[in-house]
XYZ file of C-alpha atoms in Angstrom:
769
model
C 152.169 15.722 -139.107
C 151.635 18.194 -141.335
C 150.396 21.681 -140.452
C 152.051 24.596 -138.467
C 152.690 24.004 -134.717
C 152.400 27.671 -133.402
C 154.122 28.198 -129.877
C 153.040 30.268 -126.902
C 153.211 34.033 -127.469
C 153.101 34.161 -131.366
C 149.970 36.636 -132.751
C 148.026 33.578 -134.763
C 145.145 34.618 -136.508
C 141.882 33.904 -135.108
C 140.403 30.659 -136.682
C 136.646 31.470 -135.924
C 136.843 34.280 -137.987
C 136.333 32.612 -141.622
C 132.700 31.195 -140.784
C 131.842 34.294 -139.273
C 132.896 36.361 -142.303
C 131.151 33.891 -144.427
C 128.056 34.196 -142.699
C 128.229 30.786 -140.946
C 128.047 31.271 -137.193
C 125.707 29.331 -135.234
C 123.934 32.012 -133.363
C 120.917 31.025 -131.382
C 118.245 32.948 -133.388
C 119.713 31.837 -136.353
C 119.763 27.993 -135.634
C 115.828 27.459 -134.365
C 113.551 24.925 -136.450
C 111.511 26.269 -138.708
C 108.320 24.523 -137.006
C 109.187 26.284 -133.340
C 106.304 28.153 -132.217
C 106.809 31.914 -131.419
C 107.161 33.361 -127.852
C 106.251 36.477 -126.793
C 107.051 38.148 -123.243
C 104.246 40.603 -122.271
C 105.899 43.181 -119.712
C 104.893 45.668 -116.905
C 104.563 49.037 -118.354
C 104.778 50.473 -114.882
C 107.492 50.742 -112.240
C 105.702 49.556 -109.257
C 102.332 48.085 -109.414
C 99.781 45.117 -108.126
C 98.273 43.138 -110.686
C 94.793 42.899 -109.847
C 93.640 40.318 -112.540
C 94.375 38.969 -116.062
C 91.965 38.342 -118.553
C 93.026 35.791 -121.301
C 89.936 34.804 -122.869
C 89.804 37.073 -126.406
C 93.752 36.833 -126.462
C 93.233 32.843 -126.349
C 90.647 32.975 -128.772
C 93.096 35.205 -131.151
C 94.195 33.238 -134.476
C 97.091 31.208 -134.136
C 97.412 31.258 -130.274
C 98.358 28.077 -128.628
C 98.828 28.987 -125.136
C 98.939 31.965 -122.592
C 100.870 31.421 -119.385
C 100.875 33.821 -116.199
C 101.940 33.592 -112.749
C 98.974 31.621 -111.536
C 100.307 28.568 -113.922
C 103.939 29.003 -112.755
C 102.856 29.302 -109.111
C 100.313 26.020 -109.575
C 103.841 24.087 -110.790
C 105.483 25.529 -108.194
C 108.308 26.684 -110.283
C 111.300 28.209 -107.779
C 113.322 31.239 -107.176
C 116.000 32.543 -109.307
C 118.797 32.609 -106.723
C 121.976 34.646 -106.632
C 124.964 32.091 -106.322
C 127.311 34.566 -104.042
C 126.767 36.219 -101.033
C 127.651 39.361 -98.919
C 127.199 39.705 -95.098
C 126.718 42.460 -92.870
C 128.842 43.441 -89.693
C 126.817 41.161 -87.557
C 127.134 38.390 -90.211
C 123.934 38.093 -91.347
C 123.699 37.412 -94.619
C 121.956 39.903 -97.549
C 118.230 40.234 -97.829
C 117.087 38.223 -100.886
C 113.241 38.067 -101.519
C 111.789 35.740 -104.223
C 112.889 36.419 -108.073
C 110.200 34.698 -109.308
C 110.080 33.711 -113.184
C 106.885 35.808 -113.516
C 106.150 37.799 -110.102
C 102.822 37.006 -108.269
C 100.595 39.905 -107.212
C 103.143 42.828 -107.936
C 105.465 44.123 -110.566
C 108.423 45.852 -109.196
C 110.229 47.253 -112.464
C 109.339 48.288 -115.889
C 109.959 44.930 -117.992
C 108.731 42.452 -115.369
C 107.125 39.747 -117.070
C 103.480 39.194 -116.548
C 102.743 36.771 -119.229
C 104.206 34.745 -121.959
C 102.422 34.181 -125.119
C 102.898 31.291 -127.573
C 101.642 31.267 -131.169
C 102.273 29.872 -134.669
C 104.042 33.310 -135.607
C 105.412 36.210 -133.662
C 102.910 38.572 -135.382
C 99.796 36.386 -134.091
C 101.412 36.681 -130.740
C 102.174 40.432 -130.793
C 98.234 40.197 -132.116
C 97.079 38.441 -128.786
C 99.140 40.726 -126.426
C 96.962 43.556 -127.838
C 93.712 41.434 -126.711
C 95.258 40.525 -123.345
C 93.550 42.725 -120.552
C 95.483 43.161 -117.766
C 94.383 45.366 -114.885
C 96.909 47.239 -112.644
C 96.779 49.146 -109.769
C 99.743 51.636 -110.016
C 101.884 52.410 -107.207
C 104.465 54.970 -106.054
C 108.058 53.987 -107.393
C 111.399 54.755 -106.016
C 114.357 54.991 -108.483
C 117.406 56.154 -106.454
C 118.985 54.304 -103.311
C 118.556 57.646 -101.174
C 114.467 57.448 -102.072
C 114.477 53.583 -101.044
C 116.071 54.058 -97.670
C 114.423 57.457 -97.038
C 111.655 57.126 -94.163
C 108.231 55.868 -95.505
C 109.187 54.923 -98.831
C 107.378 52.408 -100.877
C 108.007 48.987 -100.053
C 109.332 46.701 -102.909
C 109.161 43.357 -100.942
C 108.002 42.738 -97.379
C 111.104 40.282 -96.916
C 113.061 43.520 -97.078
C 111.762 46.219 -94.815
C 112.862 49.664 -95.952
C 114.095 48.431 -99.141
C 117.581 47.472 -97.619
C 119.354 44.655 -99.208
C 122.623 45.200 -96.677
C 124.587 47.209 -95.080
C 128.416 45.933 -96.059
C 131.661 46.948 -94.757
C 135.132 46.224 -94.962
C 138.545 47.371 -93.811
C 140.070 48.587 -90.144
C 137.884 51.592 -89.301
C 140.021 52.200 -86.481
C 143.214 52.357 -88.099
C 141.702 54.523 -91.014
C 140.274 56.950 -88.231
C 143.641 57.034 -86.739
C 144.941 57.556 -90.277
C 142.904 60.799 -90.679
C 143.705 62.382 -87.391
C 147.157 62.656 -88.057
C 146.621 63.894 -91.744
C 148.026 67.196 -92.993
C 145.658 67.476 -95.665
C 142.435 65.481 -96.976
C 141.070 65.584 -100.052
C 137.144 65.297 -100.715
C 135.216 64.102 -103.641
C 131.632 62.790 -104.329
C 130.434 60.937 -107.395
C 127.408 59.402 -109.419
C 128.585 56.879 -111.560
C 126.020 56.575 -113.939
C 123.675 53.243 -114.781
C 124.711 51.440 -118.098
C 122.915 48.906 -120.372
C 125.005 46.623 -122.586
C 123.643 46.742 -126.184
C 125.403 43.570 -127.926
C 125.554 43.095 -131.331
C 123.281 39.761 -130.735
C 120.418 40.215 -128.533
C 119.708 37.289 -125.985
C 118.227 34.311 -128.127
C 116.560 31.002 -126.966
C 114.865 27.704 -128.661
C 113.883 24.511 -127.375
C 112.984 20.965 -128.610
C 111.235 18.157 -126.977
C 111.909 14.369 -127.335
C 109.071 12.376 -126.566
C 111.121 9.434 -126.202
C 113.044 10.304 -123.218
C 111.277 13.309 -122.125
C 114.053 15.565 -122.562
C 113.821 19.315 -123.301
C 116.828 20.772 -125.217
C 117.419 24.456 -124.809
C 119.614 26.243 -126.768
C 120.336 29.812 -125.911
C 122.772 32.813 -126.042
C 124.970 32.585 -122.736
C 128.569 32.971 -121.220
C 128.450 29.282 -119.929
C 125.353 26.891 -119.464
C 126.571 24.409 -116.671
C 125.757 26.800 -113.904
C 122.368 27.625 -115.623
C 121.501 23.840 -116.035
C 122.496 23.073 -112.492
C 119.725 26.086 -111.254
C 117.474 25.461 -113.465
C 117.000 21.662 -112.635
C 117.812 21.845 -108.937
C 116.221 25.056 -107.845
C 113.358 26.299 -110.258
C 112.017 23.333 -112.258
C 112.934 20.820 -110.194
C 113.611 17.829 -112.671
C 116.300 15.555 -112.931
C 119.506 17.033 -114.755
C 119.214 14.568 -117.611
C 115.866 15.499 -118.641
C 117.119 19.301 -119.773
C 119.947 19.874 -121.957
C 121.544 23.241 -122.511
C 123.314 24.170 -125.095
C 125.236 27.537 -126.571
C 126.799 27.695 -129.850
C 128.195 31.159 -130.821
C 127.554 34.068 -129.278
C 127.405 37.495 -130.427
C 128.983 39.264 -127.278
C 128.339 38.666 -123.523
C 130.251 41.586 -121.909
C 128.564 40.084 -118.358
C 124.779 40.401 -118.689
C 124.565 37.102 -120.712
C 125.977 35.511 -117.470
C 123.194 35.475 -114.979
C 119.976 33.080 -115.197
C 116.952 34.754 -116.784
C 113.120 34.028 -116.299
C 112.980 33.751 -120.351
C 114.937 30.761 -120.441
C 113.628 29.072 -117.447
C 109.959 29.672 -118.653
C 110.573 28.310 -122.455
C 112.048 25.227 -120.971
C 109.287 24.826 -118.857
C 106.548 25.632 -121.451
C 108.218 23.233 -123.964
C 107.276 20.501 -122.013
C 104.177 21.762 -120.995
C 103.378 21.922 -124.828
C 105.708 19.289 -126.133
C 106.393 21.692 -128.576
C 109.544 23.452 -130.345
C 109.478 27.147 -128.683
C 111.820 30.210 -129.846
C 112.213 33.575 -128.487
C 114.383 36.727 -129.497
C 114.841 39.754 -127.444
C 113.855 42.899 -129.343
C 116.129 46.037 -129.438
C 114.008 48.154 -126.847
C 112.626 45.252 -125.198
C 116.878 44.467 -124.128
C 117.193 47.503 -122.315
C 114.276 46.421 -119.691
C 114.885 42.916 -120.069
C 118.935 42.236 -119.480
C 120.656 43.289 -116.451
C 121.987 46.843 -116.021
C 125.333 47.923 -114.191
C 127.133 50.887 -112.614
C 124.698 52.611 -110.467
C 126.563 53.517 -107.699
C 126.346 56.980 -105.768
C 129.921 57.234 -103.822
C 131.977 60.016 -101.417
C 135.449 59.415 -100.868
C 138.025 61.034 -98.644
C 141.993 60.998 -98.999
C 144.140 61.684 -96.249
C 148.001 63.047 -96.939
C 150.934 63.706 -95.125
C 153.110 66.708 -95.535
C 155.136 65.157 -97.978
C 152.088 63.833 -100.172
C 152.185 60.443 -99.199
C 148.803 58.784 -98.526
C 147.730 57.842 -95.269
C 144.101 56.600 -95.364
C 141.277 56.296 -97.746
C 137.244 56.120 -96.360
C 134.656 55.569 -99.323
C 130.791 55.715 -97.978
C 128.780 54.298 -101.275
C 125.122 53.698 -102.230
C 124.589 50.481 -104.283
C 121.241 50.360 -106.387
C 120.370 46.531 -106.659
C 116.967 47.045 -108.684
C 114.077 45.268 -108.017
C 115.580 41.832 -107.436
C 118.942 40.166 -106.868
C 120.473 38.681 -109.720
C 123.073 36.098 -109.848
C 126.016 37.636 -109.350
C 124.906 41.042 -107.835
C 125.719 40.892 -104.261
C 129.557 41.229 -104.672
C 129.594 43.146 -108.056
C 129.608 47.133 -106.114
C 130.858 45.808 -103.087
C 133.679 43.175 -102.990
C 134.090 44.594 -106.935
C 135.153 47.864 -105.133
C 136.760 46.480 -102.816
C 139.497 44.536 -104.863
C 140.732 47.598 -106.948
C 139.999 51.030 -104.384
C 143.857 51.023 -103.400
C 144.882 51.025 -107.317
C 148.686 50.733 -107.632
C 149.337 53.029 -104.719
C 150.342 52.261 -101.119
C 147.339 53.317 -98.937
C 148.015 51.998 -95.341
C 144.138 52.156 -94.188
C 141.064 51.849 -96.130
C 137.537 51.720 -94.636
C 134.452 51.169 -96.942
C 130.761 51.438 -95.956
C 127.831 50.473 -98.194
C 124.322 50.943 -98.340
C 122.787 48.512 -100.698
C 118.967 48.761 -101.656
C 116.292 47.884 -103.679
C 114.755 50.089 -106.279
C 111.670 49.979 -109.011
C 114.565 49.544 -111.676
C 115.728 46.785 -113.769
C 118.134 44.142 -111.482
C 122.012 45.074 -111.630
C 124.761 42.635 -112.293
C 128.359 42.307 -113.947
C 128.837 44.168 -117.049
C 132.605 44.381 -118.452
C 134.682 45.715 -115.427
C 132.227 44.413 -112.629
C 132.331 47.434 -110.366
C 136.070 48.373 -110.814
C 135.613 51.251 -113.582
C 133.674 53.220 -111.575
C 135.477 52.622 -108.348
C 139.077 53.431 -110.402
C 137.020 56.609 -111.696
C 136.264 57.787 -108.015
C 140.054 57.384 -106.942
C 141.964 58.549 -109.935
C 139.735 61.339 -109.906
C 140.583 61.896 -106.241
C 144.369 61.426 -106.720
C 144.482 64.512 -109.455
C 142.470 66.708 -107.443
C 144.828 65.764 -104.032
C 147.550 66.744 -106.397
C 146.400 70.125 -107.641
C 145.384 70.948 -104.087
C 148.559 70.262 -102.305
C 150.610 72.026 -105.392
C 152.133 68.878 -106.768
C 151.279 67.511 -110.265
C 149.363 64.593 -110.801
C 152.010 62.618 -112.257
C 154.511 63.545 -109.417
C 151.983 62.464 -106.676
C 151.611 58.776 -108.152
C 155.303 58.656 -108.666
C 155.353 59.094 -104.575
C 152.737 56.852 -103.812
C 153.135 53.777 -106.348
C 153.773 50.755 -105.241
C 157.208 49.175 -105.933
C 158.111 45.846 -107.404
C 159.975 44.466 -104.077
C 156.385 45.220 -102.842
C 155.120 42.249 -104.359
C 152.949 40.250 -103.285
C 151.055 43.223 -101.567
C 148.567 42.823 -98.842
C 145.898 45.559 -99.483
C 144.005 47.178 -96.864
C 140.777 46.147 -98.916
C 141.878 42.518 -97.685
C 143.106 41.095 -101.389
C 146.762 40.658 -102.302
C 148.326 41.663 -105.493
C 150.244 39.088 -106.831
C 152.966 40.657 -108.929
C 153.509 43.531 -110.922
C 156.347 46.617 -111.708
C 153.946 49.672 -111.037
C 156.766 52.440 -110.812
C 157.925 50.551 -114.656
C 154.625 50.519 -115.767
C 154.014 53.994 -114.945
C 157.198 55.590 -116.514
C 157.165 53.516 -119.649
C 153.846 54.694 -120.205
C 154.570 58.195 -120.004
C 157.304 58.055 -122.158
C 155.270 56.076 -124.663
C 152.873 58.940 -124.634
C 155.502 60.984 -125.288
C 154.240 63.474 -122.109
C 157.389 65.159 -122.811
C 155.844 66.915 -125.921
C 152.192 67.515 -124.089
C 153.200 71.335 -123.821
C 153.825 71.913 -127.318
C 150.552 69.722 -128.427
C 148.638 71.950 -125.731
C 150.079 75.197 -127.387
C 149.125 74.082 -130.567
C 145.631 73.427 -129.590
C 145.101 76.615 -127.712
C 146.454 78.465 -130.926
C 142.956 76.999 -132.502
C 140.726 77.955 -129.880
C 140.747 74.551 -128.243
C 141.792 73.585 -124.860
C 143.833 70.254 -124.797
C 144.207 68.057 -121.742
C 146.090 65.309 -120.320
C 144.916 62.392 -118.296
C 146.170 59.663 -116.004
C 145.047 56.521 -114.760
C 146.560 53.756 -112.829
C 144.376 50.938 -112.865
C 144.325 47.390 -112.117
C 142.055 44.277 -112.379
C 141.040 41.412 -109.803
C 140.366 38.156 -111.956
C 137.089 35.992 -110.730
C 135.127 33.618 -111.886
C 134.018 29.863 -111.010
C 136.407 27.564 -111.143
C 134.672 24.419 -111.376
C 136.690 22.814 -114.382
C 137.208 19.500 -115.818
C 138.885 19.600 -119.304
C 139.019 16.287 -121.298
C 140.932 16.021 -124.555
C 140.058 13.220 -126.451
C 142.270 11.449 -128.780
C 140.479 10.316 -132.034
C 142.342 8.975 -135.061
C 142.140 11.869 -136.940
C 141.763 15.067 -134.184
C 141.778 15.916 -130.758
C 138.466 17.004 -129.196
C 138.866 19.551 -126.102
C 136.134 19.870 -123.630
C 136.366 23.065 -121.780
C 133.849 24.534 -119.297
C 134.029 28.005 -120.268
C 132.323 30.018 -123.304
C 133.263 32.276 -125.686
C 131.534 35.191 -126.707
C 133.987 36.379 -129.153
C 137.172 36.322 -127.153
C 138.692 33.584 -129.722
C 138.356 30.507 -127.404
C 138.924 28.328 -130.392
C 142.378 30.110 -131.385
C 144.143 30.567 -127.952
C 142.988 27.008 -126.814
C 143.873 25.597 -130.048
C 147.357 27.074 -129.831
C 148.381 26.215 -126.191
C 147.107 22.557 -126.789
C 148.926 22.718 -130.364
C 152.358 23.824 -128.369
C 151.652 21.004 -125.556
C 151.450 18.055 -128.028
C 153.264 19.213 -131.478
C 149.629 18.580 -133.086
C 148.731 21.351 -136.070
C 145.890 23.729 -135.103
C 143.702 22.476 -137.691
C 143.563 18.952 -136.336
C 142.264 20.317 -132.716
C 138.449 20.961 -132.098
C 137.327 23.052 -129.285
C 134.161 21.960 -127.866
C 132.053 24.320 -125.193
C 128.496 25.006 -124.313
C 127.016 21.356 -123.929
C 125.768 20.347 -120.392
C 124.975 16.817 -121.581
C 128.892 16.132 -122.956
C 130.509 18.939 -120.603
C 128.665 18.498 -117.667
C 131.050 20.648 -115.547
C 132.409 24.243 -115.840
C 132.061 27.853 -114.641
C 131.444 29.546 -117.710
C 133.479 33.079 -118.706
C 133.385 36.145 -116.994
C 135.931 37.858 -114.308
C 138.666 37.668 -116.986
C 139.606 34.478 -116.133
C 139.195 31.917 -119.181
C 142.680 31.385 -119.950
C 143.664 31.412 -116.240
C 140.869 28.344 -115.660
C 140.555 26.702 -118.750
C 144.177 27.134 -120.217
C 145.921 26.028 -116.955
C 143.095 22.665 -117.154
C 144.068 22.142 -120.760
C 147.438 22.186 -120.394
C 147.348 19.489 -117.342
C 145.015 17.280 -119.306
C 147.647 17.669 -122.317
C 150.172 16.296 -120.173
C 148.077 13.414 -119.004
C 147.107 12.562 -122.596
C 151.152 12.275 -123.070
C 151.378 10.080 -119.640
C 148.313 7.806 -120.869
C 149.842 8.006 -124.330
C 153.116 6.621 -123.207
C 151.740 3.635 -121.559
C 149.690 2.657 -124.990
C 152.408 3.574 -126.901
C 155.032 1.200 -124.721
C 152.559 -1.911 -125.819
C 152.347 -1.171 -129.202
C 155.971 -0.727 -129.308
C 157.008 -3.503 -127.069
C 158.872 -1.468 -124.538
C 159.049 -0.313 -121.187
C 157.446 2.781 -120.351
C 160.361 4.544 -119.047
C 161.899 4.073 -122.581
C 159.470 6.128 -124.303
C 159.691 9.933 -124.874
C 157.287 11.987 -126.421
C 158.040 14.811 -128.949
C 156.524 16.833 -131.888
C 153.552 14.499 -131.587
C 155.319 11.292 -131.609
C 156.156 8.774 -129.112
C 159.307 6.773 -129.710
C 161.716 4.283 -127.968
C 164.818 6.103 -126.844
C 167.619 5.290 -129.283
C 165.908 3.546 -131.966
C 163.938 4.299 -134.909
C 160.889 3.314 -133.478
C 158.052 5.430 -133.039
C 154.243 6.021 -133.326
C 152.143 9.217 -133.417
C 149.847 10.278 -131.675
C 146.634 9.520 -134.144
C 148.117 6.675 -135.160
C 147.909 5.428 -131.683
C 144.380 6.294 -131.366
C 143.796 4.225 -134.658
C 144.236 0.991 -132.506
C 142.537 2.592 -129.466
C 141.266 6.109 -129.094
C 142.112 7.756 -125.582
C 141.916 10.686 -123.455
C 143.631 12.872 -120.876
C 141.599 15.116 -118.495
C 142.397 17.236 -115.459
C 140.756 19.739 -112.887
C 141.672 23.467 -112.198
C 144.155 23.135 -109.733
C 145.402 26.768 -109.770
C 144.233 30.004 -108.200
C 141.881 32.307 -109.990
C 142.624 35.348 -108.497
C 145.299 37.399 -110.332
C 145.727 41.252 -110.945
C 146.635 42.520 -113.919
C 147.853 46.189 -113.878
C 147.745 48.635 -116.184
C 148.552 52.891 -116.848
C 146.978 54.819 -119.476
C 147.809 58.178 -120.635
C 144.934 60.178 -122.467
C 145.107 63.570 -124.174
C 141.735 65.295 -125.361
C 140.603 68.488 -127.099
C 137.912 70.208 -126.187
C 135.973 73.105 -127.961
C 134.651 75.472 -125.409
C 132.228 76.956 -127.529
C 130.221 73.600 -127.897
C 131.777 71.258 -124.858
C 132.788 68.923 -127.735
C 135.339 66.633 -126.766
C 137.779 64.782 -129.476
C 140.154 61.909 -127.530
C 143.328 62.476 -129.738
C 145.457 59.996 -128.116
C 145.158 56.925 -125.808
C 148.118 55.195 -124.850
C 147.692 51.987 -122.488
C 150.752 50.154 -120.819
C 149.672 46.811 -119.302
C 151.073 43.914 -117.517
C 149.035 40.876 -118.525
C 151.369 38.336 -117.415
C 152.408 35.693 -119.914
C 150.453 36.447 -123.420
C 149.398 33.471 -124.971
C 148.409 35.566 -128.347
C 149.581 38.945 -128.524
C 147.175 39.514 -131.579
C 144.118 38.528 -129.248
C 145.402 40.414 -126.565
C 145.462 43.529 -128.762
C 141.753 42.835 -129.480
C 140.847 42.689 -126.047
C 142.609 45.967 -125.212
C 141.175 47.904 -128.134
C 137.359 46.592 -127.272
C 137.831 47.102 -123.590
C 139.512 50.715 -124.138
C 136.538 51.565 -126.366
C 133.814 50.237 -124.151
C 135.608 52.373 -121.481
C 135.531 55.681 -123.629
C 131.661 55.072 -123.837
C 131.391 54.863 -120.259
C 133.160 57.928 -119.653
C 131.982 60.155 -122.345
C 128.284 59.088 -123.788
C 126.672 56.302 -122.029
C 124.338 56.504 -119.481
C 120.845 54.916 -118.574
C 118.353 57.434 -117.239
C 115.083 56.807 -115.471
C 112.733 59.327 -114.503
C 112.725 59.685 -110.606
C 108.976 60.245 -110.328
C 107.651 57.205 -112.296
C 110.289 54.867 -112.786
C 109.833 54.959 -116.286
C 113.295 54.281 -118.350
C 113.793 57.390 -120.485
C 116.926 55.792 -122.684
C 115.079 52.897 -123.764
C 116.257 52.719 -127.193
C 119.881 53.824 -129.543
C 118.093 56.906 -130.336
C 118.381 57.967 -126.674
C 121.466 55.540 -125.410
C 124.404 56.838 -126.776
C 127.351 54.603 -127.660
C 130.943 54.819 -129.123
C 131.207 55.073 -133.074
C 134.193 55.111 -134.947
C 135.125 58.886 -135.104
C 134.728 58.691 -130.929
C 137.635 56.144 -130.991
C 141.513 57.395 -131.627
C 144.063 54.836 -133.156
C 145.175 53.191 -129.869
C 148.730 52.913 -128.935
C 149.467 49.488 -126.553
C 152.449 48.094 -125.160
C 152.889 45.340 -122.619
C 155.220 44.263 -120.020
C 154.960 40.517 -118.462
C 155.470 40.092 -114.866
C 153.933 36.310 -114.633
C 151.730 35.633 -111.966
C 152.908 33.415 -109.341
C 149.378 32.154 -108.647
C 148.879 29.884 -111.428
C 151.347 27.406 -113.169
C 151.501 29.162 -116.312
C 151.994 32.747 -115.479
C 148.633 33.903 -116.898
C 146.625 36.855 -115.843
C 143.347 38.009 -117.273
C 143.031 41.260 -119.680
C 139.613 41.229 -121.046
C 138.070 44.323 -118.501
C 141.671 45.872 -117.284
C 141.161 48.703 -120.300
C 138.116 49.184 -119.487
C 138.737 49.692 -115.495
C 141.315 52.368 -116.855
C 140.104 54.025 -119.911
C 136.972 56.293 -117.762
C 139.276 57.607 -115.435
C 142.150 58.551 -118.234
C 139.709 60.224 -120.214
C 137.897 62.186 -117.414
C 141.229 63.462 -116.253
C 142.008 64.598 -119.508
C 138.748 66.350 -119.878
C 138.952 68.141 -116.609
C 142.903 68.824 -116.901
C 141.982 71.181 -119.850
C 138.833 72.706 -117.964
C 140.670 73.122 -114.767
C 141.990 76.876 -116.317
C 138.568 77.436 -116.886
C 137.126 77.047 -113.106
C 135.828 73.288 -113.722
C 136.948 71.445 -110.515
C 135.002 67.973 -111.370
C 132.087 66.633 -113.682
C 130.848 63.324 -113.374
C 130.405 60.312 -116.003
C 129.595 60.725 -118.495
C 131.279 63.890 -119.826
C 129.051 64.862 -122.487
C 129.072 67.943 -124.639
C 126.056 69.356 -123.061
C 127.235 68.905 -119.649
C 130.958 70.644 -120.407
C 129.015 73.599 -122.096
C 126.629 74.050 -118.866
C 129.757 73.693 -116.734
C 131.404 76.414 -118.682
C 128.310 78.648 -119.292
C 127.501 78.924 -115.251
C 128.187 82.620 -113.591
C 130.585 80.501 -111.448
C 132.509 78.458 -113.724
C 132.609 75.929 -111.950
C 130.495 72.520 -110.961
C 129.958 70.761 -107.685
C 131.854 67.872 -106.799
C 129.032 65.547 -107.623
């Protein structure tokens, strides 16, 4: 067989990039049929209002308008609720409250952006003209934006099914043990934070288009998503109540996902529903300004933490009290994002014997929240790592020395954290020391002096962080052997991670087949009915391990077929380099040659554990201009333990992207609501800042490999790890620079304006949160 056979661990270049660079990517909005009708969703301009009435008459008479649908129509067809697929329970064992989240709300809107009508027209401009003629009568109601507002006595109630706007009171950890730890503490450090809400601005906004096959009464919906199988099941079983063979979901190339393209949205449901009603193709693409009120947000957390230390500086216990803002409805994965997301990593890389966590979770008149890269963990580690720095200074130690004293050791693994999770494998102490050495922390004093000579303040910040991989492991991989190629069908979904490359590389190494003769197929509910999509940094864990098992089955089944063709016993057949041969003879047959006579396949189901805990340490150096508050990130060094690395080049790409996103979290990104009206004040890129090239330094990335014992290939996830660590690292660096000037703490984002304000207050310091 001609072509290269890369091995696991080689830095193979991405296969998919050629077609992307040549403009041949197949993104949802680019592949819609020309004759598809345009769809426009009319959204509420109010955060909280009763819908008194909708007059469609003038809009329906407008040129080109085909149909206008409202909640009256969806209710008549009994469209169901968009459910969460995870849950949390309070201490009495009661499930979280989950009021109906209908495709179009009946009688009342609960956030700016709630869908009140769907206009279908020949062109988008005609749909826009019709929207101007649609007469909607609202009775505006008072809104609540923060958890404190929502849970206040007498607050306006969003849902009658959630009295007092309480979604759940959730707790975890041993309260008695934690109280006992604090009772014997020599010192307690405290910190309160408010983590800003964030919005993902992917290059490709969400989009969908549909076709209808009259012959078999089937709707095909092509959409930008992070996996079609879960969405397909929910739409068919819970919302449209149609047989699964009457709806097909397809996702092709995706221009960024980061979490918000995973949940089920009303737009996809409504397009699939209306397609069958009209027997016509439809298309919709979310506009950039629409995205901010249509796609799920994340990270809206208020939290206070207390860290107990003994006289020697060892950590004894940790208490966290938090308020999680879930927005107007419960999104698909939302219940566990701030809650168990925090619990997974709140002990960091440290031995903290006792931990107690308490959450108040509430509904507000804001866009629903769900996962964004990191899924509850960046804000958690910001809280912890800032608190460790504060504790170090309050007890007369350096941040590095206090961390050294409390870091987990290699022999502690596997480590059962008090948060209820078991960390699988890592050498935290070595990771820490290697990071400091790689970052040349010994030379920091000289660099600080050089900065001060130029009138700038230099700071160094540390972040010891980890990630707990997750996801849905309903994976069934099929590897089909054809005469000219292998086709691997997987239930995960690439959104830019390079799945075509890494999975081809893994299969090529397993079967001795050149990568160019391997096709990776994802994103089709008809040909790949099972799968959990991609989220939680687990694609390689789920699809990678299952793909290797399927490849082993290909060899087993191929051996039996080869024995027939070569007229030998199967026990005498060996396989290597893509060829079956009879031991001790020159009789052999290649994998593809065998398939000429009889195409065959191998398949496997996921058989390992999803959970792994990749770990990392970041060292960040910044310069702060005290005259303007402007921060320049000068150095950012990352040491990461990602287990067995399948492709170092793609791993580095994931690290780069995650670090850049984390710097945006720490320094500039913030979705801001008017707390009186519920209006989003940062709905466009004129108001929502994101990192640009000059905000990001040249990264230094090094890795070590401690294989995970939780899957047979030793993989760990990597995609979210750097996003978890970067906000804390840059924040600690900025606060290290400002501490001599009397600034104890600042919340994210650490903008120039916020820093300038802190430096120009008479007291020279800011409150702790």
